[in-house]
PDB file of C-alpha atoms in Angstrom:
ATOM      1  CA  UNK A   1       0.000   0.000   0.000  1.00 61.00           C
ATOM      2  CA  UNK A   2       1.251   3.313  -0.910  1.00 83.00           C
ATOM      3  CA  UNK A   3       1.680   6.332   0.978  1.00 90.00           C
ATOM      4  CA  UNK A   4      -0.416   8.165  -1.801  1.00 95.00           C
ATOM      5  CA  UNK A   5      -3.410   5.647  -1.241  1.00 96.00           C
ATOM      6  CA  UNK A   6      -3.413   6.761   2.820  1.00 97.00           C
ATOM      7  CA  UNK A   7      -3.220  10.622   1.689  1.00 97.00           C
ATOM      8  CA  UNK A   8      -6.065  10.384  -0.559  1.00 97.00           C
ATOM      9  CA  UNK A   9      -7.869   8.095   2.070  1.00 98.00           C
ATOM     10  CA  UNK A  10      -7.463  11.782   4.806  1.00 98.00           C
ATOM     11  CA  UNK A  11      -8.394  13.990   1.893  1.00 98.00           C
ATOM     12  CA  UNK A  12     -11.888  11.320   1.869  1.00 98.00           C
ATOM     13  CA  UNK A  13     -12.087  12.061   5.586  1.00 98.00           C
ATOM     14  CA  UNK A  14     -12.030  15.389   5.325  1.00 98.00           C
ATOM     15  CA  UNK A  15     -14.650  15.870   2.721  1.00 98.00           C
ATOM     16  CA  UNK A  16     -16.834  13.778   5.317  1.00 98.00           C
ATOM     17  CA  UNK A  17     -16.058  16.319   8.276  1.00 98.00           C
ATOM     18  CA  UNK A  18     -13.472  14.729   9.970  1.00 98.00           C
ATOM     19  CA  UNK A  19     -10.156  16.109  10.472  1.00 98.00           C
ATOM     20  CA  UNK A  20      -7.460  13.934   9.167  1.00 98.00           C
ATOM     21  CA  UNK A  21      -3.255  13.328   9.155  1.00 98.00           C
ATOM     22  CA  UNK A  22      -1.311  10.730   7.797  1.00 98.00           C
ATOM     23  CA  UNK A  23       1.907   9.417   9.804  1.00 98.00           C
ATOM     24  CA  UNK A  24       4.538   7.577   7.798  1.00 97.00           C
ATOM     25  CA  UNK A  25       5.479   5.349  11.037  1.00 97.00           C
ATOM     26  CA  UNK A  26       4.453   4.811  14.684  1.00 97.00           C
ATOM     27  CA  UNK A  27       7.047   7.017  15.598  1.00 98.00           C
ATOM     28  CA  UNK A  28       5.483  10.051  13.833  1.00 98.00           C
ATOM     29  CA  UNK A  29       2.110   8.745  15.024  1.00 98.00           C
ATOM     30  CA  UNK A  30       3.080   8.585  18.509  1.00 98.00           C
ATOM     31  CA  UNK A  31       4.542  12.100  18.595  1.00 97.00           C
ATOM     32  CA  UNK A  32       1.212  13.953  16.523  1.00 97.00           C
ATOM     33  CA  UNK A  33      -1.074  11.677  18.892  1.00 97.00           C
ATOM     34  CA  UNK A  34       0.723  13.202  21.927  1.00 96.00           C
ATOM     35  CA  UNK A  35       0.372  16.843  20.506  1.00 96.00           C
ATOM     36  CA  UNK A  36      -3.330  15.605  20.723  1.00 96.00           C
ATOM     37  CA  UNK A  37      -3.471  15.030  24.241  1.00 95.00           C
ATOM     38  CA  UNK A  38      -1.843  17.937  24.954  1.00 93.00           C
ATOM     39  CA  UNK A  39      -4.097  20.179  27.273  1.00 89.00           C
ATOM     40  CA  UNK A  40      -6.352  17.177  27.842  1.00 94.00           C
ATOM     41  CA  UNK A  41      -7.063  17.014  31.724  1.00 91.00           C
ATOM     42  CA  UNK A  42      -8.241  13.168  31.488  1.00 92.00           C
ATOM     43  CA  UNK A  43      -7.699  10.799  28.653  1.00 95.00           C
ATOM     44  CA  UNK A  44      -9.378   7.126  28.099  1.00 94.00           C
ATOM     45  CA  UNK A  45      -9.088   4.392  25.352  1.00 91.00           C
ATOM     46  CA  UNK A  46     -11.075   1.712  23.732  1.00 87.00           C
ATOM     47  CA  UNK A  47      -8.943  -1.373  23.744  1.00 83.00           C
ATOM     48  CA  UNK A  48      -6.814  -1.283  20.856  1.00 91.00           C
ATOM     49  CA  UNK A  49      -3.596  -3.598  19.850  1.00 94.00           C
ATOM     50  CA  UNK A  50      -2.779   0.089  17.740  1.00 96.00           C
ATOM     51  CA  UNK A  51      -2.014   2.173  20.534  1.00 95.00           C
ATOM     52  CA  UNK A  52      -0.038  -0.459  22.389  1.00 95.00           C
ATOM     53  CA  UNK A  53       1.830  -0.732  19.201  1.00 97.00           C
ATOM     54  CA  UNK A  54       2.667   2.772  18.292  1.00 97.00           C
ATOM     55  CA  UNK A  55       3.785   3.057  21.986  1.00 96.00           C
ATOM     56  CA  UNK A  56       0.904   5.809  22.480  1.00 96.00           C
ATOM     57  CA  UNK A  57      -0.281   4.275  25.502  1.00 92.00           C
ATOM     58  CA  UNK A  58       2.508   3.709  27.344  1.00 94.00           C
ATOM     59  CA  UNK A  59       3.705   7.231  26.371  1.00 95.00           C
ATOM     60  CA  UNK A  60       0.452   8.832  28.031  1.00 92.00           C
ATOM     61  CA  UNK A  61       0.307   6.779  30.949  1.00 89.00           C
ATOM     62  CA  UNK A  62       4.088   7.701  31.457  1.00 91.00           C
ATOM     63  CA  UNK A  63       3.096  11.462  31.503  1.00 89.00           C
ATOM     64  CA  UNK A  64       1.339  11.192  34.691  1.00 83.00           C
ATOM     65  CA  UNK A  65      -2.075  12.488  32.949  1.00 85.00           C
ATOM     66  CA  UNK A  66      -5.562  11.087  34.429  1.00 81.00           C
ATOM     67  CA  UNK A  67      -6.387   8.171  32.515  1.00 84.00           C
ATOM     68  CA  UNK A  68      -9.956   7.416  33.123  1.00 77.00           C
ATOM     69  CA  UNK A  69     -12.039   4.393  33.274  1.00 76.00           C
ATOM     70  CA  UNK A  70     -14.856   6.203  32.298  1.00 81.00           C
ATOM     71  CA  UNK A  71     -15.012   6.639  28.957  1.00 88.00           C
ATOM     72  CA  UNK A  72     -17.498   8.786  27.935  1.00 88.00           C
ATOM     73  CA  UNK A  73     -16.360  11.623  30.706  1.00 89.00           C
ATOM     74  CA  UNK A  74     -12.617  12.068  29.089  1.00 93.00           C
ATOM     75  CA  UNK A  75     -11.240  15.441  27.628  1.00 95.00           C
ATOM     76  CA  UNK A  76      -9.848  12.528  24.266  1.00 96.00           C
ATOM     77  CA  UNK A  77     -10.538   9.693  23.521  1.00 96.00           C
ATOM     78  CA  UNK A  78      -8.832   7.565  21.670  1.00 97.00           C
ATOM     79  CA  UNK A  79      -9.288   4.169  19.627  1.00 97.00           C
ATOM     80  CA  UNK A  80      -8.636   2.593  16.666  1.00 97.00           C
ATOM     81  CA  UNK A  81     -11.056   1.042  14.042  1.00 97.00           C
ATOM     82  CA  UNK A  82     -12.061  -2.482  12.571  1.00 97.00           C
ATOM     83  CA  UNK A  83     -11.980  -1.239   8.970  1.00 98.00           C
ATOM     84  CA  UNK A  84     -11.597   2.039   7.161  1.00 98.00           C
ATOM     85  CA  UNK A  85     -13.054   2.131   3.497  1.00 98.00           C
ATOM     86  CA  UNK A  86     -11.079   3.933   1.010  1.00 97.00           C
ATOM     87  CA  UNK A  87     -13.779   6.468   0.751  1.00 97.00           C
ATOM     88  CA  UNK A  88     -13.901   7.832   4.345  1.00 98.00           C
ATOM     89  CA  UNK A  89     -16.238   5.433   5.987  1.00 98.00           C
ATOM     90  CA  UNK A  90     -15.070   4.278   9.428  1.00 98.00           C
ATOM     91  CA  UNK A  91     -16.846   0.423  10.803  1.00 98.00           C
ATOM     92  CA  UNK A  92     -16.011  -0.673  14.246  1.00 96.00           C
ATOM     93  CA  UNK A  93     -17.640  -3.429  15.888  1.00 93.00           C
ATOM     94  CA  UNK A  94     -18.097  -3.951  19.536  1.00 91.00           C
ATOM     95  CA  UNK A  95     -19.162  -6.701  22.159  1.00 89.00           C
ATOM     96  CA  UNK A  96     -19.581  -4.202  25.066  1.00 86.00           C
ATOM     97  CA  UNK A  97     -20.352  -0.869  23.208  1.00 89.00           C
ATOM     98  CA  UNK A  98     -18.142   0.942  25.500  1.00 89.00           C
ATOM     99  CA  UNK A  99     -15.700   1.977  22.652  1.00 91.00           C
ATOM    100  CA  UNK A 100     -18.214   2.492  20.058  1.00 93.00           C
ATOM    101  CA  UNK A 101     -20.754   4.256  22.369  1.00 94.00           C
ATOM    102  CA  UNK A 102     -17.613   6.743  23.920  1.00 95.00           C
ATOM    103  CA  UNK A 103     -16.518   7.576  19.799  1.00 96.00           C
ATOM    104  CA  UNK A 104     -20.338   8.260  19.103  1.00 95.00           C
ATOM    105  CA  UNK A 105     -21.024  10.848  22.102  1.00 94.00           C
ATOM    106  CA  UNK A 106     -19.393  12.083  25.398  1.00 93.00           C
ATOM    107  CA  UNK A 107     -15.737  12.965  25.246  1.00 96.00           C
ATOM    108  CA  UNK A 108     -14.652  16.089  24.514  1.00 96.00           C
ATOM    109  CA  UNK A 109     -12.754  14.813  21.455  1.00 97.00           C
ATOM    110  CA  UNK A 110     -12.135  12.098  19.380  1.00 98.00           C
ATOM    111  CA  UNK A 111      -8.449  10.371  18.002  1.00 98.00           C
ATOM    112  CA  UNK A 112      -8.417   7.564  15.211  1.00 98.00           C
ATOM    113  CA  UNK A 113      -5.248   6.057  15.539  1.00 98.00           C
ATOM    114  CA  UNK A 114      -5.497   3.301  12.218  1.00 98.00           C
ATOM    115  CA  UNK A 115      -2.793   1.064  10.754  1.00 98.00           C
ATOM    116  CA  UNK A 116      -2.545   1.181   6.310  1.00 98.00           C
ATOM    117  CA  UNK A 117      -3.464  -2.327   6.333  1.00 97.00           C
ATOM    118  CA  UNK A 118      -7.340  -1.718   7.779  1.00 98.00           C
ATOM    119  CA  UNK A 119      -8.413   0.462   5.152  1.00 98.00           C
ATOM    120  CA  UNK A 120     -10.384  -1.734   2.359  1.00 97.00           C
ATOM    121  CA  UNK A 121     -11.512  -0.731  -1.281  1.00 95.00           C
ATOM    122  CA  UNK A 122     -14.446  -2.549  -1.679  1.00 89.00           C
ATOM    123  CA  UNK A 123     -16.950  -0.308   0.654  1.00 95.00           C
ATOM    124  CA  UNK A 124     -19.266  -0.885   4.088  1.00 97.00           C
ATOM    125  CA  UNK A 125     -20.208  -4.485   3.003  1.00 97.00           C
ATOM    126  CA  UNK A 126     -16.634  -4.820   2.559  1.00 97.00           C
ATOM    127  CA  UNK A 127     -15.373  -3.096   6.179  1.00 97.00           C
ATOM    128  CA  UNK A 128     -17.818  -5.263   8.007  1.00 95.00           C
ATOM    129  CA  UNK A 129     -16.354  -8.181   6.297  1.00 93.00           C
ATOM    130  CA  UNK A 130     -12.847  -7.446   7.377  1.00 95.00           C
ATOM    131  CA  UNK A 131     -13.691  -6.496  11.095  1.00 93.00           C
ATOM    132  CA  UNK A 132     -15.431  -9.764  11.218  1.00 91.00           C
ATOM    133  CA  UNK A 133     -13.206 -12.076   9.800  1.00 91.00           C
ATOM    134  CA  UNK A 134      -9.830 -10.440  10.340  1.00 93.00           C
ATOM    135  CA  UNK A 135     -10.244  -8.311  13.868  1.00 90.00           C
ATOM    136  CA  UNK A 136     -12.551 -10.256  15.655  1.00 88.00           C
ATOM    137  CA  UNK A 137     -10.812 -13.993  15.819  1.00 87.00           C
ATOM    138  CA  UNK A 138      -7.373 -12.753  17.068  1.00 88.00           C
ATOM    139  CA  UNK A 139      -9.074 -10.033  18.987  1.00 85.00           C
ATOM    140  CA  UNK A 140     -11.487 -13.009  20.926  1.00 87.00           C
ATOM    141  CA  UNK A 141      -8.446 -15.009  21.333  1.00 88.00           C
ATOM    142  CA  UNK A 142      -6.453 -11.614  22.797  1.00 88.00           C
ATOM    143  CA  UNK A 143      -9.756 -11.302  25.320  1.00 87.00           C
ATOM    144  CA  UNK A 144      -9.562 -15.156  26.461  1.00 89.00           C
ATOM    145  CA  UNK A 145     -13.251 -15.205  24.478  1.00 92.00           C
ATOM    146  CA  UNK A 146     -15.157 -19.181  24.233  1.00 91.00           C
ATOM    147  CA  UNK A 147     -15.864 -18.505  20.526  1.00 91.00           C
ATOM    148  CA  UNK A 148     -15.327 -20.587  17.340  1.00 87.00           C
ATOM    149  CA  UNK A 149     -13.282 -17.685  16.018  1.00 87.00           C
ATOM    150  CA  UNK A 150     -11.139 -17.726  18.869  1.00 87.00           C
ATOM    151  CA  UNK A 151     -10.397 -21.796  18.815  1.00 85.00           C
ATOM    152  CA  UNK A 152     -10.314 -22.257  14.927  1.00 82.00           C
ATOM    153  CA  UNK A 153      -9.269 -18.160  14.218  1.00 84.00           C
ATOM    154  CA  UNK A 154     -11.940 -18.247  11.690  1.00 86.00           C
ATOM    155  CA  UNK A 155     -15.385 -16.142  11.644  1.00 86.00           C
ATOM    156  CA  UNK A 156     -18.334 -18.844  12.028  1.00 84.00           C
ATOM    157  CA  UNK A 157     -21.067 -15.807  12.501  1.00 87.00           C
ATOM    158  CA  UNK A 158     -21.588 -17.781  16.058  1.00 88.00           C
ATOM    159  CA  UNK A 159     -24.434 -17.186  18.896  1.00 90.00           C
ATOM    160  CA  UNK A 160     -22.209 -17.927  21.544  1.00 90.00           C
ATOM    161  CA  UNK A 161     -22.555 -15.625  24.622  1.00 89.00           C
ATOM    162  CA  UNK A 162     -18.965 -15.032  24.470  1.00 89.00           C
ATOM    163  CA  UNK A 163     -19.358 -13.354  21.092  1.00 90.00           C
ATOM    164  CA  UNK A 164     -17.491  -9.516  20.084  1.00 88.00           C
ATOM    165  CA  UNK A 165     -19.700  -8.814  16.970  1.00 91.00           C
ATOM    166  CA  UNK A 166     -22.755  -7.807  18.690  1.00 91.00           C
ATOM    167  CA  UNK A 167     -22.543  -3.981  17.795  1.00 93.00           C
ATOM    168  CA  UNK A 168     -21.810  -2.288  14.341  1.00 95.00           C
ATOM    169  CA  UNK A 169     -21.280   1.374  14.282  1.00 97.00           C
ATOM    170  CA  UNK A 170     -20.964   2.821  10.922  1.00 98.00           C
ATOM    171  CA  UNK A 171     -19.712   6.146  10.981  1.00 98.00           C
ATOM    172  CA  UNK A 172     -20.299   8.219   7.672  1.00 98.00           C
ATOM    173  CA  UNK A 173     -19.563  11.487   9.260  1.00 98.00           C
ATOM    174  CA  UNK A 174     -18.486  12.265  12.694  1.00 98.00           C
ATOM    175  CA  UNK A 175     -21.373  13.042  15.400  1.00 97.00           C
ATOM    176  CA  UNK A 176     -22.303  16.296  16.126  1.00 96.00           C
ATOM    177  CA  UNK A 177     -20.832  17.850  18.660  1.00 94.00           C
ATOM    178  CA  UNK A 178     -17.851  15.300  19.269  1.00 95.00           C
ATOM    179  CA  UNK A 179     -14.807  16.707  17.083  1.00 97.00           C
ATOM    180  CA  UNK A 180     -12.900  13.574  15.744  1.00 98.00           C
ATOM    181  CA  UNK A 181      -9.780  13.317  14.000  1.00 98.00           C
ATOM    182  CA  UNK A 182      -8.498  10.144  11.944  1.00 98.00           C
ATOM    183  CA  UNK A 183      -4.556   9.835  11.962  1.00 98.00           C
ATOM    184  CA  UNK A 184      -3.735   7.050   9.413  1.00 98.00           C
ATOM    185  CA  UNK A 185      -0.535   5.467   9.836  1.00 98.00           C
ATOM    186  CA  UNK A 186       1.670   3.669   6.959  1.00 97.00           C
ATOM    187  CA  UNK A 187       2.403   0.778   8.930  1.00 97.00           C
ATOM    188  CA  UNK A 188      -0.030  -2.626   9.837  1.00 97.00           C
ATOM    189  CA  UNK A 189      -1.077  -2.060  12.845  1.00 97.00           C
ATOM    190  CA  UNK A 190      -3.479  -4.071  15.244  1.00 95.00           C
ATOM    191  CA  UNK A 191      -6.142  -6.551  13.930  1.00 93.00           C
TER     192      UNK A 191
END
């Protein structure tokens, strides 16, 4: 994936209403996401394999600022998504709704931190696709789930109680009143 492909994937963004940066490595992502926090008095995070890659979290829990529990009462918050279509769309699915619910209303802001190799051509129908049957197995593994995804690390669209795909947010524009910014990095990143 190029560089170019990411760019043009912010300029989407952008044309939806969100704010938008690309980072060419964690590094650079790490640095712009701390700029981010900047001035925030509290910070919280959905769980994401993406900040504990780019270092972000371990870089704002090492700068002594509140890091809530509480999601939806934070200054930022920030998260990652399932899947990213080329044309600005952003898909997450959640078992708890904690993450998705705190990125739809709450916080005072909103930071996308998302790896090159989530973002998929092929539209919604496409995103869901990918956070199903790429994110969700190694992410019910990761979270010690009972699933068939988690035992066989394929998607079997289960009804076990254990399940992570119980709620889709599709995001075509951010939500009013909760500024959000997408930071695309050029590295894969997370499930």
């Amino acid at each position: 994936m190029s560089l170019e492909r990411l760019e043009r994937a912010a300029e989407a963004l952008r044309r939806r209403g969100y704010e938008a940066a690309v980072a060419a490595s964690s590094a650079e992502a790490r640095e712009l996401a701390l700029a981010e926090a900047k001035g925030a008095a509290s910070i919280a995070w959905g769980g994401s394999e993406t900040l504990k890659e780019t270092g972000i979290r371990a870089a704002l829990e090492a700068s002594g600022v509140e890091i809530r529990e509480h999601q939806t009462v934070a200054d930022l918050f920030l998260l990652s998504a399932n899947a990213l279509t080329d044309d600005g769309i952003i898909v997450n699915i959640d078992g708890t709704g904690n993450r998705v619910a705190a990125s739809i209303y709450g916080p005072k802001r909103v930071l996308y931190v998302v790896g090159r190799n989530k973002l998929v051509a092929g539209g919604v129908m496409e995103a869901i696709r990918r956070a199903k049957k790429t994110a969700s197995p190694p992410n019910c593994r990761r979270l010690g789930k009972k699933t068939p995804c988690a035992e066989l690390g394929v998607c079997a669209d289960c009804d076990s109680p254990d399940r992570i795909c119980k709620v889709t947010a599709i995001f075509e524009r951010p939500p009013t009143h909760t500024p959000t910014k997408v930071l695309l990095v050029d590295e894969d990143l997370g499930y």
